[in-house]
PDB file of C-alpha atoms and ligand atoms in Angstrom:
ATOM      1  CA  MET A   3      76.015 107.656 171.795  1.00 87.00           C
ATOM      2  CA  ARG A   4      78.054 106.970 168.662  1.00 96.00           C
ATOM      3  CA  LYS A   5      76.455 105.927 165.381  1.00 98.00           C
ATOM      4  CA  ILE A   6      78.996 103.588 163.810  1.00 98.00           C
ATOM      5  CA  LEU A   7      79.367 102.215 160.274  1.00 98.00           C
ATOM      6  CA  VAL A   8      81.572  99.126 159.974  1.00 98.00           C
ATOM      7  CA  THR A   9      82.822  98.352 156.471  1.00 98.00           C
ATOM      8  CA  GLY A  10      84.062  94.814 155.763  1.00 98.00           C
ATOM      9  CA  ALA A  11      81.775  93.723 158.593  1.00 98.00           C
ATOM     10  CA  LEU A  12      81.694  90.072 157.491  1.00 98.00           C
ATOM     11  CA  GLY A  13      85.475  89.669 157.463  1.00 97.00           C
ATOM     12  CA  GLN A  14      87.752  88.149 160.104  1.00 97.00           C
ATOM     13  CA  ILE A  15      87.830  91.268 162.294  1.00 98.00           C
ATOM     14  CA  GLY A  16      84.520  92.811 161.272  1.00 98.00           C
ATOM     15  CA  SER A  17      82.337  89.834 162.126  1.00 97.00           C
ATOM     16  CA  GLU A  18      83.506  89.872 165.751  1.00 98.00           C
ATOM     17  CA  LEU A  19      84.005  93.615 166.139  1.00 98.00           C
ATOM     18  CA  THR A  20      80.479  94.401 164.905  1.00 98.00           C
ATOM     19  CA  MET A  21      78.965  92.138 167.561  1.00 98.00           C
ATOM     20  CA  GLY A  22      81.248  93.634 170.243  1.00 97.00           C
ATOM     21  CA  LEU A  23      80.382  97.185 169.238  1.00 98.00           C
ATOM     22  CA  ARG A  24      76.655  96.329 169.218  1.00 98.00           C
ATOM     23  CA  LYS A  25      76.978  95.176 172.828  1.00 97.00           C
ATOM     24  CA  THR A  26      78.639  98.449 173.830  1.00 96.00           C
ATOM     25  CA  TYR A  27      76.756 100.972 171.716  1.00 96.00           C
ATOM     26  CA  GLY A  28      73.449  99.182 171.071  1.00 97.00           C
ATOM     27  CA  ASN A  29      72.318  97.077 168.103  1.00 97.00           C
ATOM     28  CA  ASP A  30      70.697 100.013 166.302  1.00 96.00           C
ATOM     29  CA  ASN A  31      73.777 102.205 166.600  1.00 98.00           C
ATOM     30  CA  VAL A  32      76.153  99.895 164.737  1.00 98.00           C
ATOM     31  CA  ILE A  33      75.486  99.494 161.006  1.00 98.00           C
ATOM     32  CA  ALA A  34      77.246  96.522 159.443  1.00 98.00           C
ATOM     33  CA  SER A  35      78.169  96.656 155.774  1.00 98.00           C
ATOM     34  CA  SER A  36      79.792  94.396 153.219  1.00 98.00           C
ATOM     35  CA  ARG A  37      80.074  94.287 149.429  1.00 98.00           C
ATOM     36  CA  SER A  38      77.870  91.185 149.449  1.00 98.00           C
ATOM     37  CA  LYS A  39      75.914  88.938 151.789  1.00 97.00           C
ATOM     38  CA  LYS A  40      77.782  85.884 153.047  1.00 96.00           C
ATOM     39  CA  GLU A  41      76.384  82.597 154.236  1.00 95.00           C
ATOM     40  CA  GLY A  42      77.238  81.777 157.826  1.00 94.00           C
ATOM     41  CA  HIS A  43      77.154  85.419 158.902  1.00 96.00           C
ATOM     42  CA  GLU A  44      73.445  85.656 159.689  1.00 97.00           C
ATOM     43  CA  LYS A  45      74.215  86.789 163.272  1.00 96.00           C
ATOM     44  CA  VAL A  46      75.977  89.943 162.036  1.00 97.00           C
ATOM     45  CA  MET A  47      73.515  90.586 159.198  1.00 98.00           C
ATOM     46  CA  GLU A  48      70.397  90.093 161.323  1.00 97.00           C
ATOM     47  CA  SER A  49      71.266  91.426 164.807  1.00 97.00           C
ATOM     48  CA  GLY A  50      71.191  95.017 163.536  1.00 97.00           C
ATOM     49  CA  ILE A  51      71.058  97.024 160.324  1.00 98.00           C
ATOM     50  CA  PHE A  52      73.017  95.571 157.400  1.00 98.00           C
ATOM     51  CA  GLU A  53      73.822  97.465 154.186  1.00 98.00           C
ATOM     52  CA  ILE A  54      75.355  96.221 150.947  1.00 98.00           C
ATOM     53  CA  LEU A  55      78.231  98.622 150.395  1.00 98.00           C
ATOM     54  CA  ASN A  56      81.404  98.507 148.319  1.00 98.00           C
ATOM     55  CA  ILE A  57      83.737 101.265 149.577  1.00 98.00           C
ATOM     56  CA  THR A  58      85.079 101.847 146.068  1.00 98.00           C
ATOM     57  CA  ASP A  59      81.650 103.388 145.346  1.00 98.00           C
ATOM     58  CA  GLY A  60      81.930 106.801 147.012  1.00 98.00           C
ATOM     59  CA  GLU A  61      78.364 107.855 146.217  1.00 98.00           C
ATOM     60  CA  ARG A  62      76.868 104.774 147.811  1.00 98.00           C
ATOM     61  CA  LEU A  63      79.121 105.249 150.846  1.00 98.00           C
ATOM     62  CA  SER A  64      77.940 108.839 151.203  1.00 98.00           C
ATOM     63  CA  GLU A  65      74.305 107.729 150.880  1.00 98.00           C
ATOM     64  CA  VAL A  66      74.672 105.101 153.650  1.00 98.00           C
ATOM     65  CA  VAL A  67      76.478 107.547 155.978  1.00 98.00           C
ATOM     66  CA  LYS A  68      73.768 110.208 155.484  1.00 98.00           C
ATOM     67  CA  LYS A  69      70.869 107.753 155.716  1.00 98.00           C
ATOM     68  CA  HIS A  70      71.960 106.450 159.142  1.00 98.00           C
ATOM     69  CA  LYS A  71      73.462 109.745 160.416  1.00 98.00           C
ATOM     70  CA  ILE A  72      76.798 107.987 160.944  1.00 98.00           C
ATOM     71  CA  ASP A  73      79.436 109.790 163.051  1.00 98.00           C
ATOM     72  CA  THR A  74      82.110 107.065 163.202  1.00 98.00           C
ATOM     73  CA  ILE A  75      83.403 104.893 160.349  1.00 98.00           C
ATOM     74  CA  VAL A  76      85.391 101.763 161.211  1.00 98.00           C
ATOM     75  CA  ASN A  77      86.920 100.887 157.861  1.00 98.00           C
ATOM     76  CA  LEU A  78      87.776  97.188 157.778  1.00 98.00           C
ATOM     77  CA  ALA A  79      87.199  96.494 154.076  1.00 98.00           C
ATOM     78  CA  ALA A  80      90.603  95.605 152.624  1.00 97.00           C
ATOM     79  CA  VAL A  81      92.489  93.173 150.405  1.00 97.00           C
ATOM     80  CA  LEU A  82      95.179  91.303 152.399  1.00 97.00           C
ATOM     81  CA  SER A  83      98.814  90.619 151.484  1.00 97.00           C
ATOM     82  CA  VAL A  84      98.703  87.298 149.598  1.00 97.00           C
ATOM     83  CA  VAL A  85      95.532  88.092 147.667  1.00 97.00           C
ATOM     84  CA  GLY A  86      96.951  91.566 146.974  1.00 97.00           C
ATOM     85  CA  GLU A  87     100.044  90.094 145.288  1.00 97.00           C
ATOM     86  CA  LYS A  88      97.778  88.046 143.006  1.00 97.00           C
ATOM     87  CA  ASN A  89      95.792  91.141 142.023  1.00 98.00           C
ATOM     88  CA  PRO A  90      97.693  94.332 142.889  1.00 98.00           C
ATOM     89  CA  ALA A  91      95.282  96.562 140.950  1.00 98.00           C
ATOM     90  CA  ARG A  92      92.349  95.381 143.038  1.00 98.00           C
ATOM     91  CA  ALA A  93      94.357  95.800 146.260  1.00 98.00           C
ATOM     92  CA  TRP A  94      95.112  99.395 145.261  1.00 98.00           C
ATOM     93  CA  ASP A  95      91.492 100.065 144.321  1.00 98.00           C
ATOM     94  CA  VAL A  96      89.951  98.739 147.546  1.00 98.00           C
ATOM     95  CA  ASN A  97      92.684  99.738 150.003  1.00 98.00           C
ATOM     96  CA  MET A  98      93.492 103.195 148.555  1.00 98.00           C
ATOM     97  CA  ASN A  99      90.521 104.442 146.541  1.00 98.00           C
ATOM     98  CA  GLY A 100      88.207 102.898 149.137  1.00 98.00           C
ATOM     99  CA  LEU A 101      90.044 104.605 151.992  1.00 98.00           C
ATOM    100  CA  TYR A 102      90.068 107.892 150.080  1.00 98.00           C
ATOM    101  CA  ASN A 103      86.276 107.635 149.716  1.00 98.00           C
ATOM    102  CA  VAL A 104      85.913 106.898 153.435  1.00 99.00           C
ATOM    103  CA  LEU A 105      88.039 109.913 154.386  1.00 98.00           C
ATOM    104  CA  GLU A 106      86.272 112.227 151.935  1.00 98.00           C
ATOM    105  CA  VAL A 107      82.822 111.250 153.192  1.00 98.00           C
ATOM    106  CA  ALA A 108      84.119 111.595 156.771  1.00 98.00           C
ATOM    107  CA  ARG A 109      85.343 115.105 155.991  1.00 98.00           C
ATOM    108  CA  GLN A 110      82.021 116.098 154.425  1.00 98.00           C
ATOM    109  CA  GLU A 111      79.819 114.520 157.089  1.00 98.00           C
ATOM    110  CA  SER A 112      82.073 115.223 160.135  1.00 98.00           C
ATOM    111  CA  CYS A 113      82.735 111.571 161.010  1.00 98.00           C
ATOM    112  CA  SER A 114      85.692 110.147 162.855  1.00 98.00           C
ATOM    113  CA  VAL A 115      87.509 107.260 161.163  1.00 98.00           C
ATOM    114  CA  PHE A 116      89.285 104.170 162.420  1.00 98.00           C
ATOM    115  CA  THR A 117      91.439 102.328 159.841  1.00 98.00           C
ATOM    116  CA  PRO A 118      93.848  99.526 160.648  1.00 98.00           C
ATOM    117  CA  SER A 119      97.352  99.580 159.297  1.00 98.00           C
ATOM    118  CA  SER A 120      99.533  96.469 159.544  1.00 98.00           C
ATOM    119  CA  ILE A 121     102.949  94.959 160.213  1.00 98.00           C
ATOM    120  CA  ALA A 122     102.974  94.868 156.400  1.00 98.00           C
ATOM    121  CA  ALA A 123     103.680  98.616 156.434  1.00 98.00           C
ATOM    122  CA  PHE A 124     107.325  97.683 157.117  1.00 98.00           C
ATOM    123  CA  GLY A 125     109.878  96.207 154.731  1.00 98.00           C
ATOM    124  CA  LEU A 126     113.336  94.683 154.448  1.00 98.00           C
ATOM    125  CA  SER A 127     115.140  97.933 155.344  1.00 98.00           C
ATOM    126  CA  THR A 128     113.150  98.314 158.590  1.00 98.00           C
ATOM    127  CA  PRO A 129     114.947  97.242 161.802  1.00 98.00           C
ATOM    128  CA  GLN A 130     113.549  93.713 162.241  1.00 97.00           C
ATOM    129  CA  ASP A 131     113.710  93.296 166.024  1.00 98.00           C
ATOM    130  CA  ASN A 132     111.773  95.477 168.420  1.00 98.00           C
ATOM    131  CA  THR A 133     110.783  97.595 165.399  1.00 98.00           C
ATOM    132  CA  PRO A 134     110.395 101.211 166.587  1.00 98.00           C
ATOM    133  CA  GLN A 135     107.143 103.154 166.294  1.00 98.00           C
ATOM    134  CA  ASP A 136     108.741 105.680 163.950  1.00 97.00           C
ATOM    135  CA  THR A 137     111.171 104.058 161.540  1.00 98.00           C
ATOM    136  CA  ILE A 138     111.961 103.236 157.897  1.00 98.00           C
ATOM    137  CA  GLN A 139     108.897 102.051 155.953  1.00 98.00           C
ATOM    138  CA  ARG A 140     109.693 100.721 152.471  1.00 98.00           C
ATOM    139  CA  PRO A 141     107.426  97.664 152.065  1.00 98.00           C
ATOM    140  CA  ASN A 142     107.628  95.586 148.893  1.00 97.00           C
ATOM    141  CA  THR A 143     104.069  94.253 148.642  1.00 98.00           C
ATOM    142  CA  MET A 144     101.111  96.162 147.178  1.00 98.00           C
ATOM    143  CA  TYR A 145      99.289  95.564 150.477  1.00 98.00           C
ATOM    144  CA  GLY A 146     102.190  97.175 152.354  1.00 98.00           C
ATOM    145  CA  VAL A 147     102.345 100.088 149.921  1.00 98.00           C
ATOM    146  CA  THR A 148      98.640 100.779 150.471  1.00 98.00           C
ATOM    147  CA  LYS A 149      99.081 100.523 154.235  1.00 98.00           C
ATOM    148  CA  VAL A 150     101.917 103.094 154.367  1.00 98.00           C
ATOM    149  CA  ALA A 151     100.089 105.385 151.961  1.00 98.00           C
ATOM    150  CA  GLY A 152      96.929 104.877 154.029  1.00 98.00           C
ATOM    151  CA  GLU A 153      98.719 105.890 157.233  1.00 98.00           C
ATOM    152  CA  LEU A 154      99.926 109.051 155.490  1.00 98.00           C
ATOM    153  CA  LEU A 155      96.519 109.814 153.995  1.00 98.00           C
ATOM    154  CA  CYS A 156      94.852 109.488 157.409  1.00 98.00           C
ATOM    155  CA  ASP A 157      97.503 111.791 158.927  1.00 98.00           C
ATOM    156  CA  TYR A 158      96.839 114.247 156.114  1.00 98.00           C
ATOM    157  CA  TYR A 159      93.068 114.302 156.701  1.00 98.00           C
ATOM    158  CA  TYR A 160      93.694 114.901 160.403  1.00 98.00           C
ATOM    159  CA  THR A 161      96.176 117.761 159.997  1.00 97.00           C
ATOM    160  CA  LYS A 162      94.613 119.361 156.915  1.00 98.00           C
ATOM    161  CA  PHE A 163      90.897 118.959 157.643  1.00 98.00           C
ATOM    162  CA  GLY A 164      90.708 118.032 161.336  1.00 98.00           C
ATOM    163  CA  VAL A 165      89.106 114.629 160.658  1.00 98.00           C
ATOM    164  CA  ASP A 166      89.545 112.539 163.839  1.00 98.00           C
ATOM    165  CA  THR A 167      91.479 109.654 162.293  1.00 98.00           C
ATOM    166  CA  ARG A 168      92.919 106.822 164.375  1.00 98.00           C
ATOM    167  CA  GLY A 169      94.535 103.452 163.686  1.00 98.00           C
ATOM    168  CA  VAL A 170      96.816 100.656 164.816  1.00 98.00           C
ATOM    169  CA  ARG A 171      99.337  98.503 162.933  1.00 98.00           C
ATOM    170  CA  LEU A 172      97.763  95.112 163.511  1.00 98.00           C
ATOM    171  CA  PRO A 173      99.894  91.960 163.529  1.00 98.00           C
ATOM    172  CA  GLY A 174      98.631  88.550 162.395  1.00 98.00           C
ATOM    173  CA  LEU A 175      95.263  87.931 164.033  1.00 98.00           C
ATOM    174  CA  ILE A 176      94.228  84.555 165.369  1.00 98.00           C
ATOM    175  CA  SER A 177      90.558  83.765 165.884  1.00 98.00           C
ATOM    176  CA  TYR A 178      88.190  80.824 165.870  1.00 97.00           C
ATOM    177  CA  GLN A 179      85.062  82.482 164.449  1.00 96.00           C
ATOM    178  CA  THR A 180      85.798  83.789 160.940  1.00 94.00           C
ATOM    179  CA  LEU A 181      88.767  82.697 158.819  1.00 95.00           C
ATOM    180  CA  PRO A 182      91.229  85.351 157.646  1.00 95.00           C
ATOM    181  CA  GLY A 183      90.885  86.416 154.023  1.00 89.00           C
ATOM    182  CA  GLY A 184      94.183  85.509 152.376  1.00 94.00           C
ATOM    183  CA  GLY A 185      97.157  86.817 154.342  1.00 96.00           C
ATOM    184  CA  THR A 186     100.697  85.708 155.107  1.00 97.00           C
ATOM    185  CA  THR A 187      99.969  85.113 158.788  1.00 97.00           C
ATOM    186  CA  ASP A 188      97.009  82.777 158.055  1.00 97.00           C
ATOM    187  CA  TYR A 189      99.155  79.718 158.836  1.00 98.00           C
ATOM    188  CA  ALA A 190      98.835  80.564 162.531  1.00 98.00           C
ATOM    189  CA  VAL A 191      95.053  80.076 162.274  1.00 98.00           C
ATOM    190  CA  GLU A 192      95.113  77.012 159.972  1.00 98.00           C
ATOM    191  CA  ILE A 193      97.513  75.213 162.311  1.00 98.00           C
ATOM    192  CA  TYR A 194      94.871  75.060 165.089  1.00 98.00           C
ATOM    193  CA  TYR A 195      92.171  73.649 162.786  1.00 98.00           C
ATOM    194  CA  GLU A 196      94.560  71.004 161.446  1.00 98.00           C
ATOM    195  CA  ALA A 197      95.895  70.162 164.920  1.00 98.00           C
ATOM    196  CA  LEU A 198      92.373  69.286 166.025  1.00 98.00           C
ATOM    197  CA  LYS A 199      91.234  67.592 162.812  1.00 98.00           C
ATOM    198  CA  ASN A 200      94.382  65.685 161.738  1.00 98.00           C
ATOM    199  CA  LYS A 201      96.961  66.083 164.552  1.00 98.00           C
ATOM    200  CA  LYS A 202      99.429  67.385 161.969  1.00 98.00           C
ATOM    201  CA  TYR A 203     100.087  70.484 159.873  1.00 98.00           C
ATOM    202  CA  ALA A 204     102.421  71.398 156.987  1.00 98.00           C
ATOM    203  CA  SER A 205     103.397  75.037 157.426  1.00 98.00           C
ATOM    204  CA  PHE A 206     103.764  77.287 154.371  1.00 98.00           C
ATOM    205  CA  ILE A 207     106.011  79.534 156.493  1.00 98.00           C
ATOM    206  CA  ALA A 208     109.541  78.251 157.183  1.00 98.00           C
ATOM    207  CA  GLU A 209     111.029  77.263 160.528  1.00 98.00           C
ATOM    208  CA  GLY A 210     112.576  80.178 162.400  1.00 98.00           C
ATOM    209  CA  THR A 211     110.418  82.876 160.730  1.00 98.00           C
ATOM    210  CA  LYS A 212     109.075  85.051 163.506  1.00 98.00           C
ATOM    211  CA  MET A 213     106.121  87.394 163.064  1.00 98.00           C
ATOM    212  CA  ASP A 214     104.006  89.420 165.465  1.00 98.00           C
ATOM    213  CA  MET A 215     100.626  87.933 166.333  1.00 98.00           C
ATOM    214  CA  MET A 216      97.609  88.665 168.504  1.00 98.00           C
ATOM    215  CA  TYR A 217      94.497  86.852 169.721  1.00 98.00           C
ATOM    216  CA  MET A 218      91.279  88.436 168.438  1.00 98.00           C
ATOM    217  CA  PRO A 219      89.894  89.521 171.848  1.00 98.00           C
ATOM    218  CA  ASP A 220      92.978  91.708 172.305  1.00 98.00           C
ATOM    219  CA  ALA A 221      92.632  93.165 168.793  1.00 98.00           C
ATOM    220  CA  LEU A 222      88.992  94.073 169.520  1.00 98.00           C
ATOM    221  CA  ASP A 223      90.096  95.733 172.769  1.00 98.00           C
ATOM    222  CA  ALA A 224      92.795  97.675 170.904  1.00 98.00           C
ATOM    223  CA  ILE A 225      90.276  99.049 168.416  1.00 98.00           C
ATOM    224  CA  THR A 226      87.621 100.002 170.972  1.00 97.00           C
ATOM    225  CA  GLN A 227      90.173 101.455 173.418  1.00 97.00           C
ATOM    226  CA  LEU A 228      91.804 103.643 170.778  1.00 98.00           C
ATOM    227  CA  LEU A 229      88.393 104.710 169.462  1.00 97.00           C
ATOM    228  CA  GLU A 230      87.536 106.052 172.932  1.00 96.00           C
ATOM    229  CA  ALA A 231      91.042 107.279 173.880  1.00 97.00           C
ATOM    230  CA  ASN A 232      91.425 110.855 175.077  1.00 96.00           C
ATOM    231  CA  PRO A 233      92.634 112.803 171.995  1.00 96.00           C
ATOM    232  CA  ASP A 234      94.734 115.134 174.182  1.00 95.00           C
ATOM    233  CA  LYS A 235      96.961 112.188 175.084  1.00 95.00           C
ATOM    234  CA  LEU A 236      97.552 111.064 171.485  1.00 97.00           C
ATOM    235  CA  ILE A 237     100.896 112.062 170.003  1.00 95.00           C
ATOM    236  CA  HIS A 238     100.563 109.475 167.251  1.00 95.00           C
ATOM    237  CA  ARG A 239      97.223 108.807 165.579  1.00 93.00           C
ATOM    238  CA  ASN A 240      97.024 106.468 162.660  1.00 92.00           C
ATOM    239  CA  ALA A 241      99.669 103.882 163.015  1.00 96.00           C
ATOM    240  CA  PHE A 242     100.292 102.683 166.546  1.00 98.00           C
ATOM    241  CA  ASN A 243     102.485  99.599 166.756  1.00 98.00           C
ATOM    242  CA  VAL A 244     100.552  96.995 168.758  1.00 98.00           C
ATOM    243  CA  THR A 245     101.582  93.438 169.457  1.00 97.00           C
ATOM    244  CA  ALA A 246     100.835  90.680 171.921  1.00 98.00           C
ATOM    245  CA  MET A 247     103.351  87.980 171.008  1.00 98.00           C
ATOM    246  CA  SER A 248     105.933  87.063 168.402  1.00 98.00           C
ATOM    247  CA  PHE A 249     106.600  83.487 167.350  1.00 98.00           C
ATOM    248  CA  ALA A 250     107.875  81.183 164.592  1.00 98.00           C
ATOM    249  CA  PRO A 251     105.988  78.052 163.396  1.00 98.00           C
ATOM    250  CA  GLU A 252     107.959  75.709 165.675  1.00 98.00           C
ATOM    251  CA  GLU A 253     107.024  77.800 168.713  1.00 98.00           C
ATOM    252  CA  ILE A 254     103.271  77.739 168.056  1.00 98.00           C
ATOM    253  CA  ALA A 255     103.634  73.988 167.408  1.00 98.00           C
ATOM    254  CA  ALA A 256     105.335  73.549 170.800  1.00 98.00           C
ATOM    255  CA  ALA A 257     102.479  75.441 172.475  1.00 98.00           C
ATOM    256  CA  ILE A 258      99.928  73.177 170.735  1.00 98.00           C
ATOM    257  CA  ARG A 259     101.880  70.088 171.860  1.00 98.00           C
ATOM    258  CA  LYS A 260     101.325  71.108 175.490  1.00 98.00           C
ATOM    259  CA  VAL A 261      97.618  70.382 174.835  1.00 98.00           C
ATOM    260  CA  ILE A 262      97.866  67.803 172.004  1.00 98.00           C
ATOM    261  CA  PRO A 263     101.176  65.936 172.639  1.00 98.00           C
ATOM    262  CA  GLU A 264     100.980  63.900 169.416  1.00 98.00           C
ATOM    263  CA  PHE A 265     100.737  66.988 167.164  1.00 98.00           C
ATOM    264  CA  GLU A 266     103.302  66.980 164.335  1.00 98.00           C
ATOM    265  CA  LEU A 267     104.583  69.973 162.406  1.00 98.00           C
ATOM    266  CA  SER A 268     106.177  69.679 158.965  1.00 98.00           C
ATOM    267  CA  TYR A 269     107.022  72.267 156.319  1.00 98.00           C
ATOM    268  CA  ASP A 270     105.770  72.854 152.795  1.00 98.00           C
ATOM    269  CA  VAL A 271     107.119  76.358 152.325  1.00 98.00           C
ATOM    270  CA  ASP A 272     105.405  78.666 149.841  1.00 98.00           C
ATOM    271  CA  LYS A 273     108.144  80.828 148.304  1.00 98.00           C
ATOM    272  CA  GLU A 274     105.968  83.884 147.740  1.00 97.00           C
ATOM    273  CA  LYS A 275     104.414  83.885 151.202  1.00 98.00           C
ATOM    274  CA  GLN A 276     107.803  83.174 152.793  1.00 98.00           C
ATOM    275  CA  ALA A 277     109.339  86.177 151.003  1.00 98.00           C
ATOM    276  CA  ILE A 278     106.550  88.391 152.342  1.00 98.00           C
ATOM    277  CA  ALA A 279     107.006  87.018 155.875  1.00 98.00           C
ATOM    278  CA  GLU A 280     110.748  87.666 155.744  1.00 98.00           C
ATOM    279  CA  SER A 281     110.162  91.276 154.752  1.00 98.00           C
ATOM    280  CA  TRP A 282     108.079  91.910 157.884  1.00 98.00           C
ATOM    281  CA  PRO A 283     109.431  92.544 161.404  1.00 98.00           C
ATOM    282  CA  ASN A 284     110.226  89.779 163.889  1.00 97.00           C
ATOM    283  CA  SER A 285     108.751  91.816 166.742  1.00 97.00           C
ATOM    284  CA  LEU A 286     107.343  95.299 167.258  1.00 98.00           C
ATOM    285  CA  ASP A 287     107.983  97.872 169.981  1.00 98.00           C
ATOM    286  CA  ASP A 288     104.504  98.958 171.129  1.00 98.00           C
ATOM    287  CA  THR A 289     105.585 101.403 173.866  1.00 98.00           C
ATOM    288  CA  ALA A 290     103.797 104.385 172.251  1.00 98.00           C
ATOM    289  CA  ALA A 291     100.428 102.569 172.346  1.00 98.00           C
ATOM    290  CA  ARG A 292     101.012 101.543 175.960  1.00 98.00           C
ATOM    291  CA  GLU A 293     101.935 105.086 176.972  1.00 98.00           C
ATOM    292  CA  GLU A 294      99.439 107.102 174.928  1.00 98.00           C
ATOM    293  CA  TRP A 295      96.247 105.056 175.444  1.00 98.00           C
ATOM    294  CA  GLY A 296      97.007 102.236 177.853  1.00 97.00           C
ATOM    295  CA  TRP A 297      97.433  99.301 175.442  1.00 98.00           C
ATOM    296  CA  ASN A 298      97.917  96.118 177.464  1.00 98.00           C
ATOM    297  CA  PRO A 299      97.130  92.764 175.780  1.00 98.00           C
ATOM    298  CA  LYS A 300      95.777  89.904 177.889  1.00 98.00           C
ATOM    299  CA  TYR A 301      96.735  86.803 175.882  1.00 98.00           C
ATOM    300  CA  ASP A 302     100.170  85.252 175.354  1.00 98.00           C
ATOM    301  CA  LEU A 303     100.935  82.225 173.163  1.00 98.00           C
ATOM    302  CA  ASP A 304     100.021  79.620 175.794  1.00 98.00           C
ATOM    303  CA  SER A 305      96.794  81.225 177.026  1.00 98.00           C
ATOM    304  CA  MET A 306      95.682  81.899 173.440  1.00 98.00           C
ATOM    305  CA  THR A 307      96.449  78.301 172.401  1.00 98.00           C
ATOM    306  CA  LYS A 308      94.458  76.870 175.300  1.00 98.00           C
ATOM    307  CA  ASP A 309      91.443  79.079 174.523  1.00 98.00           C
ATOM    308  CA  MET A 310      91.641  78.569 170.725  1.00 98.00           C
ATOM    309  CA  LEU A 311      91.738  74.778 171.070  1.00 98.00           C
ATOM    310  CA  GLU A 312      88.876  74.751 173.581  1.00 98.00           C
ATOM    311  CA  LYS A 313      86.651  77.003 171.454  1.00 98.00           C
ATOM    312  CA  LEU A 314      87.502  75.226 168.184  1.00 98.00           C
ATOM    313  CA  THR A 315      86.815  71.820 169.719  1.00 98.00           C
ATOM    314  CA  ILE A 316      83.276  72.994 170.421  1.00 98.00           C
ATOM    315  CA  LYS A 317      82.894  74.704 167.023  1.00 97.00           C
ATOM    316  CA  LEU A 318      84.130  71.698 165.046  1.00 96.00           C
ATOM    317  CA  GLY A 319      82.203  69.258 167.226  1.00 96.00           C
ATOM    318  CA  ILE A 320      85.320  67.182 167.908  1.00 89.00           C
TER     319      ILE A 320
HETATM  320  N1  LIG B 409      97.438  89.380 158.475  1.00 76.08           N
HETATM  321  C1  LIG B 409      97.793  90.262 157.410  1.00 76.08           C
HETATM  322  C2  LIG B 409      98.332  89.535 156.259  1.00 76.08           C
HETATM  323  O1  LIG B 409      98.943  88.512 156.480  1.00 76.08           O
HETATM  324  C3  LIG B 409      98.798  91.265 157.893  1.00 76.08           C
HETATM  325  O2  LIG B 409      98.206  92.477 158.116  1.00 76.08           O
HETATM  326  O3  LIG B 409      98.181  89.974 155.157  1.00 76.08           O
END
């Protein structure tokens, strides 16, 4: 049985992944960690062991890994794209120095490591449609820079030291439990809350801007499937393109209108976020993930929208 440490366990992915992993591997075998406690996350903090851990503190990380005899680190602590542009130094510190600490401790303590990369690892010179697995990567955000460098660093620790590193390039993630922490794709979560609360939404992303997206249950499947994938079948390791759908604001609005016909979409475009969105692909080619470890998402835009609106209606008590 694995002994897993999840960093960033109270974030958008971590809060759901920790609970999923606890179901599979047992509550005592999944240690949740975060740089601080957060209200509203009692389920994650109390259903198993919880440690206060900032991944920029390598000594503390090493202490936690040794204390719990960790053999797998799922490193979800990161600063996202929009927040990263406001404070690039912090994005570098958490995303790069933090990842370096994770990989170093993994090397010393023989752990395997899962780290997500992102659609942000691509830039304006990348082919925008059906973006290949292996292609030009010249992102122009600090978040993107740390994601490309992170992919390379994970490759390096695998080839140089034999650390079992794995990862996927996640698209925008949509979920109803925990809000995302300041990214460019966040509009695709906000729109559902506003559709239910006010029947209207002003999008900070412009009409016609397509980005890859995925419903959280599929993202959790991607992470757990790749974690358990047969290493002999893996040609790539740290940066599998994965996607489930690609849409622009008007398309998600049309899907919402099938459930809430009176829903209205308007635009209040944020220049900085729009520039980031335009630098990212319209759609990814995820053939390598499908071939090497059986990636096969379950939700498309309509089925996700139906489920999101049902679950949020209950959550918001509407
Ligand atoms: N959802 C992330 C962001 O928008 C992309 O990885 O920053």
